[in-house]
């Protein structure tokens, strides 16, 4: 199986069986995409076609074009059977705060409360969660803890105390913690900056781009826009960590399908690691992207790739989360098939100590998996998530992008289709376009040495 | 004349130490 497309003057051919990426000139593109006919020599054909046929046949022999898939569902099942049982847990999303000092209209967590009461995680709950992770992580050495909310800085002392506790257990347990934090920025001060830059491997700073866009949806409880408050704080934090290991992370909605303007705005502010994500909400929401919006967004992704190529090597260069594609050293096959590990390797912990498959399921009682004292008690649910791979979704079987997306997001699928084994069709359309653009950028870089 | 450029990729065909979305050390 191949996927061929043209973008910004390049003909690109992806070989799905092997993962090979080819940049083809117009004649090669034509012959590859019509290979059933082109494979047969035609008497008197131009010598160029004969040479090209030899070139294509060599790629086929090398297993880099029209390669058969050398693995399948049964191979994956055999790999999965070799893993530790019960499944190890290696990552936790700690909901240290189920409250927020912003009232963003599009928040999937309903102002950080997740359909429940406002709550802050006590240190004792967080400590028990870390003990649960240490005990449930089996032979895994690298453990991940993300401080999330709500707004985690509203429970800042507990965050600091939990990091200190985890660090105190690393040597004894032979583990290494990787901490991350997501914040809206309102409570950033010098203490936060010092601690975050010392202890957090990555930090996500929520900014929606242009001031009028950001302030229209990201307002304080009193209704005041937050842009003027958070931008200087974000700049201080990023500068203090030497511009490394952070993401400016925005959300775009029906109000700004021209989201690339928000990306360029963030770049103009001096930020270099950028991410803008489509809003995920009910279709009837006024913020939901319409079909017309989606069509524009697809064009914006293409324009973004072109602009990034233009800026490469200049002082204005920036990175875009979805275009960070490592073709030469990508993930192993297991991860390509199993996906993010939600409900198996990755769990979310509420302020009360309940376990959920991931942060997007928190508050949906049918998805409670257990708690940090007894561990995962809902084995049927864990089994459902263990079996939730790209092979479990019929729609993925014929999709060229399946080994890049790993079957997509279970939560988005559930909210869109009612099943964690469904798909979020809008998300698929956007993902495929982003992959085409990311691979085009890689090809552009390759072509320019 | 070469008509096709092939970009070096890792063949699609697990230690569990990857980040949720650490070969890095070996390289």
CSV table of N, CA, C and O in Angstrom, one decimal, chain A residues 31-131:
chain,number,residue,atom,x,y,z
A,31,UNK,N,4.5,7.3,-12.9
A,31,UNK,CA,4.7,5.8,-13.0
A,31,UNK,C,4.4,5.0,-11.8
A,31,UNK,O,3.8,4.0,-11.8
A,32,UNK,N,4.7,5.6,-10.6
A,32,UNK,CA,4.5,4.9,-9.4
A,32,UNK,C,3.0,4.8,-9.1
A,32,UNK,O,2.5,3.7,-8.7
A,33,UNK,N,2.3,5.9,-9.3
A,33,UNK,CA,0.8,5.9,-9.0
A,33,UNK,C,0.0,5.1,-10.0
A,33,UNK,O,-1.1,4.8,-9.8
A,34,UNK,N,0.7,4.8,-11.2
A,34,UNK,CA,0.0,4.0,-12.2
A,34,UNK,C,0.8,2.7,-12.5
A,34,UNK,O,0.9,2.3,-13.6
A,35,UNK,N,1.3,2.2,-11.4
A,35,UNK,CA,2.3,1.1,-11.6
A,35,UNK,C,1.8,-0.1,-12.2
A,35,UNK,O,2.5,-0.8,-13.0
A,36,UNK,N,0.5,-0.4,-12.0
A,36,UNK,CA,-0.1,-1.6,-12.6
A,36,UNK,C,0.1,-1.6,-14.2
A,36,UNK,O,0.4,-2.6,-14.8
A,37,UNK,N,-0.1,-0.4,-14.7
A,37,UNK,CA,0.1,-0.2,-16.2
A,37,UNK,C,1.6,0.1,-16.5
A,37,UNK,O,2.2,-0.5,-17.4
A,38,UNK,N,2.2,0.9,-15.7
A,38,UNK,CA,3.6,1.4,-16.0
A,38,UNK,C,4.7,0.3,-15.9
A,38,UNK,O,5.8,0.4,-16.4
A,39,UNK,N,4.3,-0.8,-15.1
A,39,UNK,CA,5.4,-1.8,-14.9
A,39,UNK,C,5.7,-2.6,-16.2
A,39,UNK,O,6.7,-3.2,-16.3
A,40,UNK,N,4.8,-2.5,-17.2
A,40,UNK,CA,5.0,-3.3,-18.4
A,40,UNK,C,5.7,-2.3,-19.5
A,40,UNK,O,5.1,-1.3,-19.8
A,41,UNK,N,6.8,-2.7,-20.0
A,41,UNK,CA,7.5,-1.9,-21.0
A,41,UNK,C,6.6,-1.8,-22.3
A,41,UNK,O,5.8,-2.7,-22.6
A,42,UNK,N,6.6,-0.7,-22.9
A,42,UNK,CA,5.9,-0.4,-24.1
A,42,UNK,C,6.9,-0.3,-25.2
A,42,UNK,O,7.9,0.5,-25.1
A,43,UNK,N,6.8,-1.1,-26.3
A,43,UNK,CA,7.8,-1.0,-27.4
A,43,UNK,C,7.9,0.5,-27.9
A,43,UNK,O,6.9,1.2,-28.1
A,44,UNK,N,9.2,0.9,-28.0
A,44,UNK,CA,9.5,2.3,-28.5
A,44,UNK,C,9.3,3.4,-27.5
A,44,UNK,O,9.4,4.5,-27.8
A,45,UNK,N,9.1,3.0,-26.2
A,45,UNK,CA,8.9,4.0,-25.2
A,45,UNK,C,10.2,4.8,-25.0
A,45,UNK,O,11.3,4.3,-25.3
A,46,UNK,N,10.2,6.0,-24.5
A,46,UNK,CA,11.4,6.8,-24.2
A,46,UNK,C,12.3,6.1,-23.3
A,46,UNK,O,11.9,5.4,-22.3
A,47,UNK,N,13.6,6.2,-23.5
A,47,UNK,CA,14.6,5.6,-22.7
A,47,UNK,C,14.5,5.9,-21.2
A,47,UNK,O,14.7,5.2,-20.3
A,48,UNK,N,14.0,7.2,-21.0
A,48,UNK,CA,13.8,7.7,-19.6
A,48,UNK,C,12.9,6.8,-18.8
A,48,UNK,O,13.1,6.5,-17.6
A,49,UNK,N,11.8,6.4,-19.5
A,49,UNK,CA,10.8,5.5,-18.8
A,49,UNK,C,11.4,4.2,-18.4
A,49,UNK,O,11.2,3.6,-17.4
A,50,UNK,N,12.2,3.7,-19.3
A,50,UNK,CA,12.9,2.4,-19.1
A,50,UNK,C,13.8,2.5,-17.9
A,50,UNK,O,13.8,1.6,-17.0
A,51,UNK,N,14.6,3.5,-17.9
A,51,UNK,CA,15.5,3.8,-16.7
A,51,UNK,C,14.8,3.9,-15.4
A,51,UNK,O,15.1,3.3,-14.4
A,52,UNK,N,13.7,4.6,-15.5
A,52,UNK,CA,12.9,4.9,-14.3
A,52,UNK,C,12.2,3.6,-13.8
A,52,UNK,O,12.2,3.3,-12.6
A,53,UNK,N,11.8,2.7,-14.7
A,53,UNK,CA,11.2,1.4,-14.3
A,53,UNK,C,12.2,0.6,-13.5
A,53,UNK,O,11.9,0.0,-12.5
A,54,UNK,N,13.5,0.7,-14.0
A,54,UNK,CA,14.6,-0.1,-13.3
A,54,UNK,C,14.7,0.5,-11.9
A,54,UNK,O,14.9,-0.3,-10.9
A,55,UNK,N,14.7,1.8,-11.8
A,55,UNK,CA,14.8,2.5,-10.5
A,55,UNK,C,13.7,2.0,-9.5
A,55,UNK,O,13.9,1.7,-8.3
A,56,UNK,N,12.5,2.0,-10.0
A,56,UNK,CA,11.3,1.6,-9.2
A,56,UNK,C,11.4,0.2,-8.8
A,56,UNK,O,11.2,-0.2,-7.6
A,57,UNK,N,11.8,-0.7,-9.8
A,57,UNK,CA,11.9,-2.1,-9.4
A,57,UNK,C,13.0,-2.4,-8.4
A,57,UNK,O,12.8,-3.3,-7.5
A,58,UNK,N,14.0,-1.5,-8.4
A,58,UNK,CA,15.1,-1.7,-7.3
A,58,UNK,C,14.5,-1.4,-6.0
A,58,UNK,O,14.8,-2.0,-5.0
A,59,UNK,N,13.7,-0.3,-5.9
A,59,UNK,CA,13.1,0.1,-4.6
A,59,UNK,C,12.1,-1.0,-4.1
A,59,UNK,O,12.1,-1.3,-2.9
A,60,UNK,N,11.4,-1.6,-5.1
A,60,UNK,CA,10.5,-2.7,-4.7
A,60,UNK,C,11.3,-3.9,-4.2
A,60,UNK,O,11.0,-4.5,-3.1
A,61,UNK,N,12.4,-4.2,-4.8
A,61,UNK,CA,13.3,-5.4,-4.4
A,61,UNK,C,13.8,-5.1,-3.0
A,61,UNK,O,14.0,-6.0,-2.2
A,62,UNK,N,14.2,-3.8,-2.7
A,62,UNK,CA,14.8,-3.4,-1.4
A,62,UNK,C,13.7,-3.4,-0.3
A,62,UNK,O,14.1,-3.0,0.8
A,63,UNK,N,12.5,-3.6,-0.7
A,63,UNK,CA,11.4,-3.5,0.4
A,63,UNK,C,11.1,-2.1,0.8
A,63,UNK,O,10.6,-1.9,1.9
A,64,UNK,N,11.3,-1.2,-0.1
A,64,UNK,CA,11.0,0.2,0.2
A,64,UNK,C,9.8,0.8,-0.6
A,64,UNK,O,9.5,2.0,-0.4
A,65,UNK,N,9.2,0.0,-1.4
A,65,UNK,CA,8.1,0.5,-2.2
A,65,UNK,C,7.2,-0.7,-2.5
A,65,UNK,O,7.6,-1.8,-2.8
A,66,UNK,N,5.9,-0.5,-2.3
A,66,UNK,CA,4.9,-1.6,-2.4
A,66,UNK,C,5.3,-2.7,-1.5
A,66,UNK,O,5.1,-3.9,-1.8
A,67,UNK,N,5.9,-2.4,-0.4
A,67,UNK,CA,6.4,-3.5,0.6
A,67,UNK,C,5.2,-4.1,1.3
A,67,UNK,O,4.3,-3.4,1.7
A,68,UNK,N,5.2,-5.4,1.4
A,68,UNK,CA,4.1,-6.1,2.1
A,68,UNK,C,4.3,-5.7,3.6
A,68,UNK,O,5.5,-5.5,4.1
A,69,UNK,N,3.3,-5.7,4.4
A,69,UNK,CA,3.4,-5.5,5.8
A,69,UNK,C,4.0,-6.7,6.4
A,69,UNK,O,3.5,-7.8,6.2
A,70,UNK,N,5.1,-6.6,7.2
A,70,UNK,CA,5.8,-7.8,7.7
A,70,UNK,C,5.4,-8.1,9.1
A,70,UNK,O,6.1,-8.6,9.9
A,71,UNK,N,4.2,-7.5,9.5
A,71,UNK,CA,3.7,-7.8,10.8
A,71,UNK,C,2.2,-7.6,10.7
A,71,UNK,O,1.6,-7.1,9.7
A,72,UNK,N,1.4,-8.1,11.7
A,72,UNK,CA,0.0,-8.0,11.7
A,72,UNK,C,-0.6,-8.2,13.1
A,72,UNK,O,0.1,-8.1,14.1
A,73,UNK,N,-1.9,-8.4,13.1
A,73,UNK,CA,-2.6,-8.4,14.4
A,73,UNK,C,-2.1,-9.6,15.3
A,73,UNK,O,-1.9,-9.4,16.5
A,74,UNK,N,-1.8,-10.7,14.6
A,74,UNK,CA,-1.3,-11.8,15.5
A,74,UNK,C,0.1,-11.6,16.0
A,74,UNK,O,0.4,-12.0,17.1
A,75,UNK,N,0.9,-10.9,15.2
A,75,UNK,CA,2.3,-10.6,15.6
A,75,UNK,C,2.2,-9.7,16.8
A,75,UNK,O,2.9,-9.8,17.8
A,76,UNK,N,1.3,-8.7,16.7
A,76,UNK,CA,1.1,-7.7,17.8
A,76,UNK,C,0.6,-8.4,19.1
A,76,UNK,O,1.1,-8.2,20.2
A,77,UNK,N,-0.3,-9.3,18.9
A,77,UNK,CA,-0.8,-10.1,20.1
A,77,UNK,C,0.3,-10.9,20.7
A,77,UNK,O,0.4,-10.9,22.0
A,78,UNK,N,1.2,-11.4,19.9
A,78,UNK,CA,2.3,-12.2,20.5
A,78,UNK,C,3.3,-11.2,21.2
A,78,UNK,O,3.8,-11.6,22.3
A,79,UNK,N,3.5,-10.0,20.7
A,79,UNK,CA,4.4,-9.1,21.4
A,79,UNK,C,3.7,-8.7,22.7
A,79,UNK,O,4.4,-8.6,23.7
A,80,UNK,N,2.4,-8.4,22.7
A,80,UNK,CA,1.7,-7.9,23.9
A,80,UNK,C,1.7,-9.0,24.9
A,80,UNK,O,1.8,-8.7,26.1
A,81,UNK,N,1.7,-10.3,24.5
A,81,UNK,CA,1.7,-11.4,25.5
A,81,UNK,C,3.0,-11.5,26.3
A,81,UNK,O,3.0,-12.0,27.4
A,82,UNK,N,4.1,-10.9,25.7
A,82,UNK,CA,5.4,-11.0,26.3
A,82,UNK,C,5.5,-9.9,27.4
A,82,UNK,O,6.5,-9.9,28.1
A,83,UNK,N,4.6,-8.9,27.4
A,83,UNK,CA,4.7,-7.8,28.4
A,83,UNK,C,4.4,-8.3,29.8
A,83,UNK,O,3.7,-9.3,30.0
A,84,UNK,N,4.8,-7.5,30.7
A,84,UNK,CA,4.5,-7.8,32.1
A,84,UNK,C,3.0,-7.8,32.4
A,84,UNK,O,2.3,-7.0,31.9
A,85,UNK,N,2.6,-8.7,33.2
A,85,UNK,CA,1.2,-8.8,33.6
A,85,UNK,C,1.1,-8.7,35.2
A,85,UNK,O,1.9,-9.4,35.8
A,86,UNK,N,0.1,-8.0,35.8
A,86,UNK,CA,-0.8,-7.1,35.1
A,86,UNK,C,0.0,-6.0,34.4
A,86,UNK,O,1.2,-5.7,34.8
A,87,UNK,N,-0.6,-5.2,33.5
A,87,UNK,CA,0.1,-4.1,32.8
A,87,UNK,C,0.7,-3.2,33.8
A,87,UNK,O,0.1,-2.8,34.8
A,88,UNK,N,1.9,-2.7,33.5
A,88,UNK,CA,2.6,-1.8,34.4
A,88,UNK,C,2.0,-0.4,34.2
A,88,UNK,O,1.4,-0.1,33.1
A,89,UNK,N,2.1,0.4,35.2
A,89,UNK,CA,1.7,1.9,35.0
A,89,UNK,C,2.9,2.7,35.1
A,89,UNK,O,3.8,2.5,36.0
A,90,UNK,N,3.1,3.5,34.1
A,90,UNK,CA,4.4,4.3,34.1
A,90,UNK,C,4.2,5.8,34.1
A,90,UNK,O,5.1,6.5,34.2
A,91,UNK,N,2.9,6.2,33.9
A,91,UNK,CA,2.7,7.6,33.9
A,91,UNK,C,1.3,8.0,34.6
A,91,UNK,O,0.4,7.3,34.4
A,92,UNK,N,1.4,9.1,35.3
A,92,UNK,CA,0.2,9.6,36.0
A,92,UNK,C,-0.1,11.0,35.6
A,92,UNK,O,0.9,11.8,35.6
A,93,UNK,N,-1.3,11.3,35.5
A,93,UNK,CA,-1.8,12.7,35.4
A,93,UNK,C,-2.4,13.1,36.7
A,93,UNK,O,-3.4,12.6,37.0
A,94,UNK,N,-1.7,13.9,37.5
A,94,UNK,CA,-2.2,14.2,38.8
A,94,UNK,C,-3.0,15.5,38.8
A,94,UNK,O,-2.5,16.6,38.5
A,95,UNK,N,-4.3,15.3,39.0
A,95,UNK,CA,-5.2,16.4,39.0
A,95,UNK,C,-5.1,17.1,40.4
A,95,UNK,O,-5.9,16.8,41.3
A,96,UNK,N,-4.1,17.9,40.6
A,96,UNK,CA,-3.8,18.5,41.9
A,96,UNK,C,-4.9,19.6,42.2
A,96,UNK,O,-5.0,20.1,43.3
A,97,UNK,N,-5.6,20.0,41.1
A,97,UNK,CA,-6.6,21.1,41.4
A,97,UNK,C,-7.8,20.9,40.5
A,97,UNK,O,-7.7,20.8,39.3
A,98,UNK,N,-8.9,20.8,41.1
A,98,UNK,CA,-10.2,20.8,40.3
A,98,UNK,C,-10.9,22.1,40.5
A,98,UNK,O,-12.0,22.2,40.9
A,99,UNK,N,-10.1,23.1,40.3
A,99,UNK,CA,-10.7,24.5,40.3
A,99,UNK,C,-9.7,25.3,39.5
A,99,UNK,O,-8.6,24.9,39.2
A,100,UNK,N,-10.2,26.5,39.0
A,100,UNK,CA,-9.4,27.3,38.1
A,100,UNK,C,-9.7,28.8,38.4
A,100,UNK,O,-10.8,29.2,38.8
A,101,UNK,N,-8.7,29.6,38.1
A,101,UNK,CA,-8.9,31.1,38.2
A,101,UNK,C,-9.3,31.7,36.8
A,101,UNK,O,-9.3,32.9,36.7
A,102,UNK,N,-9.5,30.9,35.8
A,102,UNK,CA,-10.0,31.3,34.6
A,102,UNK,C,-11.3,30.6,34.3
A,102,UNK,O,-11.6,29.5,34.9
A,103,UNK,N,-12.2,31.2,33.4
A,103,UNK,CA,-13.5,30.6,33.1
A,103,UNK,C,-13.6,30.4,31.6
A,103,UNK,O,-14.5,30.9,31.0
A,104,UNK,N,-12.6,29.7,31.0
A,104,UNK,CA,-12.5,29.6,29.6
A,104,UNK,C,-13.8,28.9,29.1
A,104,UNK,O,-14.1,27.8,29.5
A,105,UNK,N,-14.4,29.5,28.1
A,105,UNK,CA,-15.7,29.0,27.6
A,105,UNK,C,-15.6,27.6,27.0
A,105,UNK,O,-16.6,26.8,27.1
A,106,UNK,N,-14.5,27.2,26.4
A,106,UNK,CA,-14.4,26.0,25.7
A,106,UNK,C,-13.8,24.8,26.5
A,106,UNK,O,-13.5,23.8,26.0
A,107,UNK,N,-13.5,25.1,27.8
A,107,UNK,CA,-12.8,24.1,28.6
A,107,UNK,C,-13.5,22.8,28.7
A,107,UNK,O,-14.6,22.7,29.1
A,108,UNK,N,-12.8,21.7,28.3
A,108,UNK,CA,-13.4,20.4,28.4
A,108,UNK,C,-13.7,20.0,29.8
A,108,UNK,O,-14.4,19.0,30.1
A,109,UNK,N,-13.0,20.6,30.8
A,109,UNK,CA,-13.2,20.3,32.2
A,109,UNK,C,-14.1,21.2,32.9
A,109,UNK,O,-14.2,21.2,34.1
A,110,UNK,N,-14.9,22.0,32.1
A,110,UNK,CA,-15.9,22.8,32.7
A,110,UNK,C,-15.3,23.7,33.8
A,110,UNK,O,-15.6,23.5,35.0
A,111,UNK,N,-14.5,24.6,33.4
A,111,UNK,CA,-13.8,25.5,34.4
A,111,UNK,C,-13.0,24.7,35.4
A,111,UNK,O,-12.8,25.2,36.6
A,112,UNK,N,-12.5,23.6,35.0
A,112,UNK,CA,-11.6,22.8,35.8
A,112,UNK,C,-12.2,21.9,36.8
A,112,UNK,O,-11.5,21.2,37.6
A,113,UNK,N,-13.6,21.9,36.9
A,113,UNK,CA,-14.2,21.1,38.0
A,113,UNK,C,-14.6,19.7,37.5
A,113,UNK,O,-15.0,18.9,38.4
A,114,UNK,N,-14.5,19.4,36.3
A,114,UNK,CA,-14.9,18.1,35.8
A,114,UNK,C,-16.2,17.6,36.3
A,114,UNK,O,-16.3,16.5,36.8
A,115,UNK,N,-17.2,18.4,36.1
A,115,UNK,CA,-18.6,18.1,36.5
A,115,UNK,C,-18.8,17.8,38.0
A,115,UNK,O,-19.8,17.2,38.4
A,116,UNK,N,-17.8,18.1,38.8
A,116,UNK,CA,-17.9,17.8,40.2
A,116,UNK,C,-17.6,19.0,41.0
A,116,UNK,O,-17.6,20.2,40.5
A,117,UNK,N,-17.5,18.9,42.4
A,117,UNK,CA,-17.2,20.1,43.2
A,117,UNK,C,-15.8,20.6,43.0
A,117,UNK,O,-14.9,19.8,42.6
A,118,UNK,N,-15.6,21.8,43.4
A,118,UNK,CA,-14.2,22.3,43.4
A,118,UNK,C,-13.4,21.6,44.4
A,118,UNK,O,-13.9,21.2,45.5
A,119,UNK,N,-12.1,21.3,44.1
A,119,UNK,CA,-11.3,20.5,45.1
A,119,UNK,C,-9.8,20.7,44.8
A,119,UNK,O,-9.4,21.0,43.7
A,120,UNK,N,-9.0,20.6,45.8
A,120,UNK,CA,-7.6,20.6,45.7
A,120,UNK,C,-7.1,19.3,46.3
A,120,UNK,O,-7.6,18.8,47.3
A,121,UNK,N,-6.1,18.7,45.6
A,121,UNK,CA,-5.6,17.4,46.1
A,121,UNK,C,-4.7,17.6,47.3
A,121,UNK,O,-3.7,18.4,47.3
A,122,UNK,N,-5.0,17.0,48.4
A,122,UNK,CA,-4.2,17.1,49.6
A,122,UNK,C,-2.8,16.4,49.4
A,122,UNK,O,-2.8,15.4,48.6
A,123,UNK,N,-1.8,16.8,50.1
A,123,UNK,CA,-0.5,16.2,49.9
A,123,UNK,C,-0.6,14.6,50.1
A,123,UNK,O,0.0,13.9,49.4
A,124,UNK,N,-1.3,14.2,51.1
A,124,UNK,CA,-1.4,12.8,51.4
A,124,UNK,C,-1.9,12.0,50.3
A,124,UNK,O,-1.5,10.8,50.0
A,125,UNK,N,-2.9,12.5,49.5
A,125,UNK,CA,-3.4,11.8,48.3
A,125,UNK,C,-2.4,11.7,47.3
A,125,UNK,O,-2.1,10.7,46.6
A,126,UNK,N,-1.7,12.9,47.0
A,126,UNK,CA,-0.6,12.9,46.0
A,126,UNK,C,0.5,11.9,46.4
A,126,UNK,O,1.0,11.2,45.5
A,127,UNK,N,0.9,11.9,47.6
A,127,UNK,CA,1.9,11.0,48.1
A,127,UNK,C,1.5,9.5,47.8
A,127,UNK,O,2.3,8.7,47.3
A,128,UNK,N,0.3,9.2,48.2
A,128,UNK,CA,-0.2,7.8,47.9
A,128,UNK,C,-0.2,7.5,46.4
A,128,UNK,O,0.1,6.4,46.0
A,129,UNK,N,-0.6,8.5,45.6
A,129,UNK,CA,-0.6,8.3,44.2
A,129,UNK,C,0.8,8.0,43.7
A,129,UNK,O,1.0,7.1,42.8
A,130,UNK,N,1.8,8.7,44.2
A,130,UNK,CA,3.2,8.4,43.8
A,130,UNK,C,3.7,7.0,44.3
A,130,UNK,O,4.4,6.3,43.6
A,131,UNK,N,3.2,6.7,45.5
A,131,UNK,CA,3.6,5.3,46.0
A,131,UNK,C,2.9,4.2,45.1
A,131,UNK,O,3.5,3.2,44.8
